[in-house]
């Protein structure tokens, strides 16, 4: 479904600031896989997402999605079939536009055959209201209100809906609950699980919570130095503990996991 072969990316090559962010990384996701990803700062997690989304072209290797080579497909074209949420709840919506207008933009961008001059029908608006009601936040009664008036959790839930209203080929979640308070984060995570499972969306989710990494989805990656050092699923994954992950990280990299956010989350 998603096949990545030996991709590499170095920023500022040939300078004193050269930084190799991805190094010969390969992976293969099956349709419906829900992968959680753990790694220290600078491991290459977000860079991997940027490569898949088309924020830049990789230096080497190839990216194939659903049988199509997208290695050199521009980001704006990939956005029609790749959904993405960021850590910042403000990143996925236009605050000066209404809830309805934000949904309309997402719907027209991702609906096959649509164009910038398409109009939203009454039936489309009924669909928006129906989808919003599933969030259980009362947003279906506030469709004419600017998104800038919503809380961070409401905006992130709305962004999740925008990214999945037309089922994407793959959904990228870049620590999308990390900036929310615990109660709101749990609610958005519950919505995420429900939407991904209901629509059988292929999904990759970066998280700093190792318990979460083992509880959600069906597969877990550990990343370090621009590579995947552990890829575990099935029966093997079901028996792993957080301590096991820390040991496997040490075995795969020769060093301890030193991300304070990850380690502190395991003590809370």
Tab-separated table of C-alpha atoms in Angstrom:
chain	number	residue	atom	x	y	z
A	1	UNK	CA	0.000	0.000	0.000
A	2	UNK	CA	2.800	2.382	1.032
A	3	UNK	CA	6.187	1.215	-0.174
A	4	UNK	CA	9.278	3.267	0.631
A	5	UNK	CA	12.603	2.058	-0.681
A	6	UNK	CA	15.972	3.369	0.574
A	7	UNK	CA	15.018	7.025	0.880
A	8	UNK	CA	17.626	9.522	2.045
A	9	UNK	CA	17.521	13.231	2.824
A	10	UNK	CA	20.320	15.585	3.830
A	11	UNK	CA	19.608	19.216	4.592
A	12	UNK	CA	22.234	21.895	3.772
A	13	UNK	CA	24.480	19.385	1.950
A	14	UNK	CA	28.097	20.394	1.430
A	15	UNK	CA	28.028	22.941	4.252
A	16	UNK	CA	29.108	22.976	7.873
A	17	UNK	CA	25.406	22.744	8.763
A	18	UNK	CA	24.804	19.553	6.764
A	19	UNK	CA	22.343	17.263	8.554
A	20	UNK	CA	21.415	13.778	7.385
A	21	UNK	CA	17.788	13.359	8.464
A	22	UNK	CA	16.915	10.122	6.649
A	23	UNK	CA	19.425	7.434	5.755
A	24	UNK	CA	18.487	4.469	3.569
A	25	UNK	CA	15.050	4.137	5.164
A	26	UNK	CA	12.714	1.470	3.780
A	27	UNK	CA	9.251	0.366	4.890
A	28	UNK	CA	6.162	-1.348	3.547
A	29	UNK	CA	2.687	-0.736	4.969
A	30	UNK	CA	-0.264	-2.972	4.194
A	31	UNK	CA	-3.686	-1.454	3.572
A	32	UNK	CA	-5.322	-0.789	6.943
A	33	UNK	CA	-2.088	-0.809	8.960
A	34	UNK	CA	-2.114	1.568	11.943
A	35	UNK	CA	1.523	2.212	12.872
A	36	UNK	CA	2.681	4.061	15.983
A	37	UNK	CA	6.157	5.639	15.854
A	38	UNK	CA	8.519	6.381	18.754
A	39	UNK	CA	11.936	8.044	18.661
A	40	UNK	CA	14.168	10.706	20.193
A	41	UNK	CA	14.327	14.270	18.903
A	42	UNK	CA	16.108	14.286	15.552
A	43	UNK	CA	15.346	10.615	14.881
A	44	UNK	CA	13.696	11.533	11.574
A	45	UNK	CA	10.038	10.964	12.474
A	46	UNK	CA	8.599	14.240	11.184
A	47	UNK	CA	11.079	14.225	8.291
A	48	UNK	CA	9.661	10.859	7.240
A	49	UNK	CA	6.162	12.363	7.290
A	50	UNK	CA	7.366	15.365	5.281
A	51	UNK	CA	8.857	13.008	2.699
A	52	UNK	CA	5.591	11.071	2.370
A	53	UNK	CA	3.497	14.270	2.235
A	54	UNK	CA	5.809	15.858	-0.356
A	55	UNK	CA	7.068	18.816	1.682
A	56	UNK	CA	10.378	18.157	-0.110
A	57	UNK	CA	11.737	15.628	-2.588
A	58	UNK	CA	14.044	12.947	-1.222
A	59	UNK	CA	17.673	12.844	-2.395
A	60	UNK	CA	17.575	9.116	-3.132
A	61	UNK	CA	15.104	6.257	-3.105
A	62	UNK	CA	11.433	6.030	-4.037
A	63	UNK	CA	7.976	6.399	-2.511
A	64	UNK	CA	5.018	4.442	-3.864
A	65	UNK	CA	1.466	4.851	-2.590
A	66	UNK	CA	-1.344	2.534	-3.601
A	67	UNK	CA	0.624	1.302	-6.600
A	68	UNK	CA	1.565	4.781	-7.860
A	69	UNK	CA	5.063	6.264	-7.753
A	70	UNK	CA	4.674	9.622	-5.966
A	71	UNK	CA	8.381	10.320	-5.395
A	72	UNK	CA	8.230	13.500	-7.462
A	73	UNK	CA	4.528	14.364	-7.170
A	74	UNK	CA	4.147	17.920	-5.732
A	75	UNK	CA	2.812	18.357	-2.199
A	76	UNK	CA	-0.402	20.124	-3.270
A	77	UNK	CA	-1.347	17.157	-5.459
A	78	UNK	CA	-0.528	14.618	-2.744
A	79	UNK	CA	-2.783	16.526	-0.327
A	80	UNK	CA	-5.790	15.265	-2.293
A	81	UNK	CA	-5.203	11.756	-0.950
A	82	UNK	CA	-2.918	12.196	2.077
A	83	UNK	CA	-4.413	13.482	5.332
A	84	UNK	CA	-2.174	15.060	7.961
A	85	UNK	CA	-2.482	16.514	11.456
A	86	UNK	CA	0.250	18.438	13.254
A	87	UNK	CA	1.040	18.948	16.929
A	88	UNK	CA	-0.140	22.568	16.765
A	89	UNK	CA	-3.978	22.630	16.747
A	90	UNK	CA	-3.832	25.955	14.888
A	91	UNK	CA	-1.932	24.509	11.922
A	92	UNK	CA	-4.734	22.686	10.143
A	93	UNK	CA	-7.498	25.278	9.874
A	94	UNK	CA	-8.123	28.842	8.641
A	95	UNK	CA	-9.135	30.813	11.784
A	96	UNK	CA	-10.834	33.686	9.931
A	97	UNK	CA	-13.145	31.355	8.033
A	98	UNK	CA	-16.228	29.627	9.408
A	99	UNK	CA	-16.428	25.961	10.349
A	100	UNK	CA	-18.547	25.372	7.249
A	101	UNK	CA	-16.051	27.164	4.986
A	102	UNK	CA	-13.130	25.153	6.380
A	103	UNK	CA	-15.017	21.912	5.777
A	104	UNK	CA	-15.930	23.055	2.271
A	105	UNK	CA	-12.296	23.751	1.405
A	106	UNK	CA	-11.212	20.325	2.654
A	107	UNK	CA	-14.102	18.609	0.868
A	108	UNK	CA	-13.474	20.290	-2.485
A	109	UNK	CA	-9.714	19.721	-2.271
A	110	UNK	CA	-10.059	16.001	-1.705
A	111	UNK	CA	-13.130	15.183	-3.810
A	112	UNK	CA	-12.102	13.663	-7.104
A	113	UNK	CA	-13.159	15.695	-10.134
A	114	UNK	CA	-13.872	18.878	-8.183
A	115	UNK	CA	-12.384	22.251	-9.102
A	116	UNK	CA	-11.834	25.597	-7.340
A	117	UNK	CA	-15.094	26.936	-8.782
A	118	UNK	CA	-17.251	24.093	-7.461
A	119	UNK	CA	-20.078	24.990	-5.137
A	120	UNK	CA	-21.161	23.293	-1.938
A	121	UNK	CA	-24.686	21.913	-2.234
A	122	UNK	CA	-27.362	21.632	0.410
A	123	UNK	CA	-26.656	17.900	0.492
A	124	UNK	CA	-22.953	18.609	1.165
A	125	UNK	CA	-23.874	20.900	4.058
A	126	UNK	CA	-26.092	18.181	5.504
A	127	UNK	CA	-23.108	15.830	5.290
A	128	UNK	CA	-20.941	18.398	7.149
A	129	UNK	CA	-23.540	18.667	9.911
A	130	UNK	CA	-23.819	14.901	10.177
A	131	UNK	CA	-20.034	14.473	10.419
A	132	UNK	CA	-19.696	17.284	12.966
A	133	UNK	CA	-22.358	15.711	15.174
A	134	UNK	CA	-20.179	12.599	15.468
A	135	UNK	CA	-17.557	14.697	17.283
A	136	UNK	CA	-20.070	15.278	20.109
A	137	UNK	CA	-18.832	18.836	20.631
A	138	UNK	CA	-21.901	20.769	19.480
A	139	UNK	CA	-20.051	22.112	16.445
A	140	UNK	CA	-22.912	21.136	14.119
A	141	UNK	CA	-24.866	24.055	15.623
A	142	UNK	CA	-21.974	26.506	15.164
A	143	UNK	CA	-21.192	26.036	11.471
A	144	UNK	CA	-21.361	29.775	10.738
A	145	UNK	CA	-18.908	30.685	13.518
A	146	UNK	CA	-15.227	31.471	12.773
A	147	UNK	CA	-12.879	28.629	13.601
A	148	UNK	CA	-10.697	31.104	15.518
A	149	UNK	CA	-13.310	31.073	18.304
A	150	UNK	CA	-12.868	27.354	18.954
A	151	UNK	CA	-10.679	25.807	21.640
A	152	UNK	CA	-7.510	23.932	20.715
A	153	UNK	CA	-9.221	20.576	21.205
A	154	UNK	CA	-12.201	21.587	19.076
A	155	UNK	CA	-9.900	22.797	16.311
A	156	UNK	CA	-7.873	19.587	16.382
A	157	UNK	CA	-11.056	17.496	16.250
A	158	UNK	CA	-12.256	19.621	13.323
A	159	UNK	CA	-8.896	19.172	11.562
A	160	UNK	CA	-9.188	15.412	12.056
A	161	UNK	CA	-12.628	15.516	10.471
A	162	UNK	CA	-11.339	17.646	7.569
A	163	UNK	CA	-8.483	15.213	6.949
A	164	UNK	CA	-10.752	12.148	6.892
A	165	UNK	CA	-14.086	13.433	5.545
A	166	UNK	CA	-13.108	11.960	2.192
A	167	UNK	CA	-11.210	8.813	3.226
A	168	UNK	CA	-7.501	9.435	2.524
A	169	UNK	CA	-5.173	6.766	1.182
A	170	UNK	CA	-3.010	7.383	4.247
A	171	UNK	CA	-3.343	9.513	7.396
A	172	UNK	CA	-0.269	11.051	9.064
A	173	UNK	CA	-0.651	12.064	12.727
A	174	UNK	CA	2.347	14.037	14.012
A	175	UNK	CA	1.866	14.026	17.822
A	176	UNK	CA	-1.572	15.501	17.173
A	177	UNK	CA	-2.676	15.373	20.828
A	178	UNK	CA	0.590	16.524	22.467
A	179	UNK	CA	-0.431	20.196	22.808
A	180	UNK	CA	-3.828	19.431	24.356
A	181	UNK	CA	-4.745	19.047	28.019
A	182	UNK	CA	-5.029	15.395	29.124
A	183	UNK	CA	-8.831	15.224	29.056
A	184	UNK	CA	-9.120	16.811	25.620
A	185	UNK	CA	-6.222	14.724	24.299
A	186	UNK	CA	-8.015	11.540	25.380
A	187	UNK	CA	-11.180	12.644	23.600
A	188	UNK	CA	-9.360	13.481	20.345
A	189	UNK	CA	-7.451	10.203	20.551
A	190	UNK	CA	-10.719	8.295	21.038
A	191	UNK	CA	-12.165	10.040	17.977
A	192	UNK	CA	-9.022	9.172	16.039
A	193	UNK	CA	-9.275	5.505	16.928
A	194	UNK	CA	-12.979	5.387	16.027
A	195	UNK	CA	-12.559	7.113	12.646
A	196	UNK	CA	-9.486	5.094	11.649
A	197	UNK	CA	-11.125	1.781	12.613
A	198	UNK	CA	-14.515	2.619	11.052
A	199	UNK	CA	-13.076	3.666	7.685
A	200	UNK	CA	-10.144	1.210	7.813
A	201	UNK	CA	-7.696	4.044	7.133
A	202	UNK	CA	-4.011	3.261	6.718
A	203	UNK	CA	-2.382	5.436	9.370
A	204	UNK	CA	0.983	6.371	10.873
A	205	UNK	CA	1.036	8.182	14.222
A	206	UNK	CA	4.041	9.735	15.953
A	207	UNK	CA	3.717	9.646	19.733
A	208	UNK	CA	5.980	10.312	22.730
A	209	UNK	CA	3.944	7.950	24.917
A	210	UNK	CA	5.303	4.398	24.786
A	211	UNK	CA	2.243	2.895	26.471
A	212	UNK	CA	0.155	4.502	23.752
A	213	UNK	CA	2.552	3.202	21.114
A	214	UNK	CA	1.862	-0.374	22.217
A	215	UNK	CA	-1.879	-0.003	22.854
A	216	UNK	CA	-2.923	1.744	19.622
A	217	UNK	CA	-2.884	0.251	16.164
A	218	UNK	CA	-1.337	-3.021	15.077
A	219	UNK	CA	2.305	-2.150	14.517
A	220	UNK	CA	5.083	-0.075	16.157
A	221	UNK	CA	8.267	1.490	14.761
A	222	UNK	CA	11.227	2.702	16.786
A	223	UNK	CA	13.303	5.297	14.890
A	224	UNK	CA	16.850	6.568	15.428
A	225	UNK	CA	19.339	8.427	13.233
A	226	UNK	CA	17.023	8.568	10.248
A	227	UNK	CA	16.297	4.842	10.206
A	228	UNK	CA	13.740	2.371	11.559
A	229	UNK	CA	15.598	0.293	14.146
A	230	UNK	CA	12.596	-1.789	15.240
A	231	UNK	CA	9.448	-2.813	13.366
A	232	UNK	CA	7.195	-5.019	15.471
A	233	UNK	CA	3.631	-6.278	15.041
A	234	UNK	CA	1.330	-9.212	15.689
A	235	UNK	CA	1.936	-11.702	18.485
A	236	UNK	CA	5.405	-10.358	19.213
A	237	UNK	CA	4.082	-6.829	19.752
A	238	UNK	CA	1.197	-7.991	21.934
A	239	UNK	CA	3.657	-9.328	24.536
A	240	UNK	CA	5.992	-6.299	24.588
A	241	UNK	CA	6.200	-3.961	27.575
A	242	UNK	CA	7.584	-0.437	27.736
A	243	UNK	CA	10.736	-1.833	29.359
A	244	UNK	CA	11.049	-4.259	26.449
A	245	UNK	CA	10.899	-1.331	24.008
A	246	UNK	CA	13.640	0.499	25.897
A	247	UNK	CA	15.813	-2.634	25.808
A	248	UNK	CA	15.147	-3.163	22.104
A	249	UNK	CA	16.023	0.475	21.420
A	250	UNK	CA	19.334	0.033	23.237
A	251	UNK	CA	20.051	-3.180	21.338
A	252	UNK	CA	19.199	-1.608	17.992
A	253	UNK	CA	21.163	1.616	18.440
A	254	UNK	CA	23.833	0.871	21.033
A	255	UNK	CA	22.617	3.774	23.189
A	256	UNK	CA	19.896	4.659	25.659
A	257	UNK	CA	16.694	6.424	24.657
A	258	UNK	CA	17.305	9.959	25.923
A	259	UNK	CA	14.100	11.813	25.074
A	260	UNK	CA	12.885	13.428	28.311
A	261	UNK	CA	9.285	13.747	27.100
A	262	UNK	CA	9.121	10.031	26.373
A	263	UNK	CA	10.801	8.962	29.607
A	264	UNK	CA	8.737	11.330	31.775
A	265	UNK	CA	5.514	10.051	30.172
A	266	UNK	CA	6.407	6.562	31.385
A	267	UNK	CA	6.654	7.739	35.002
A	268	UNK	CA	3.366	9.627	35.030
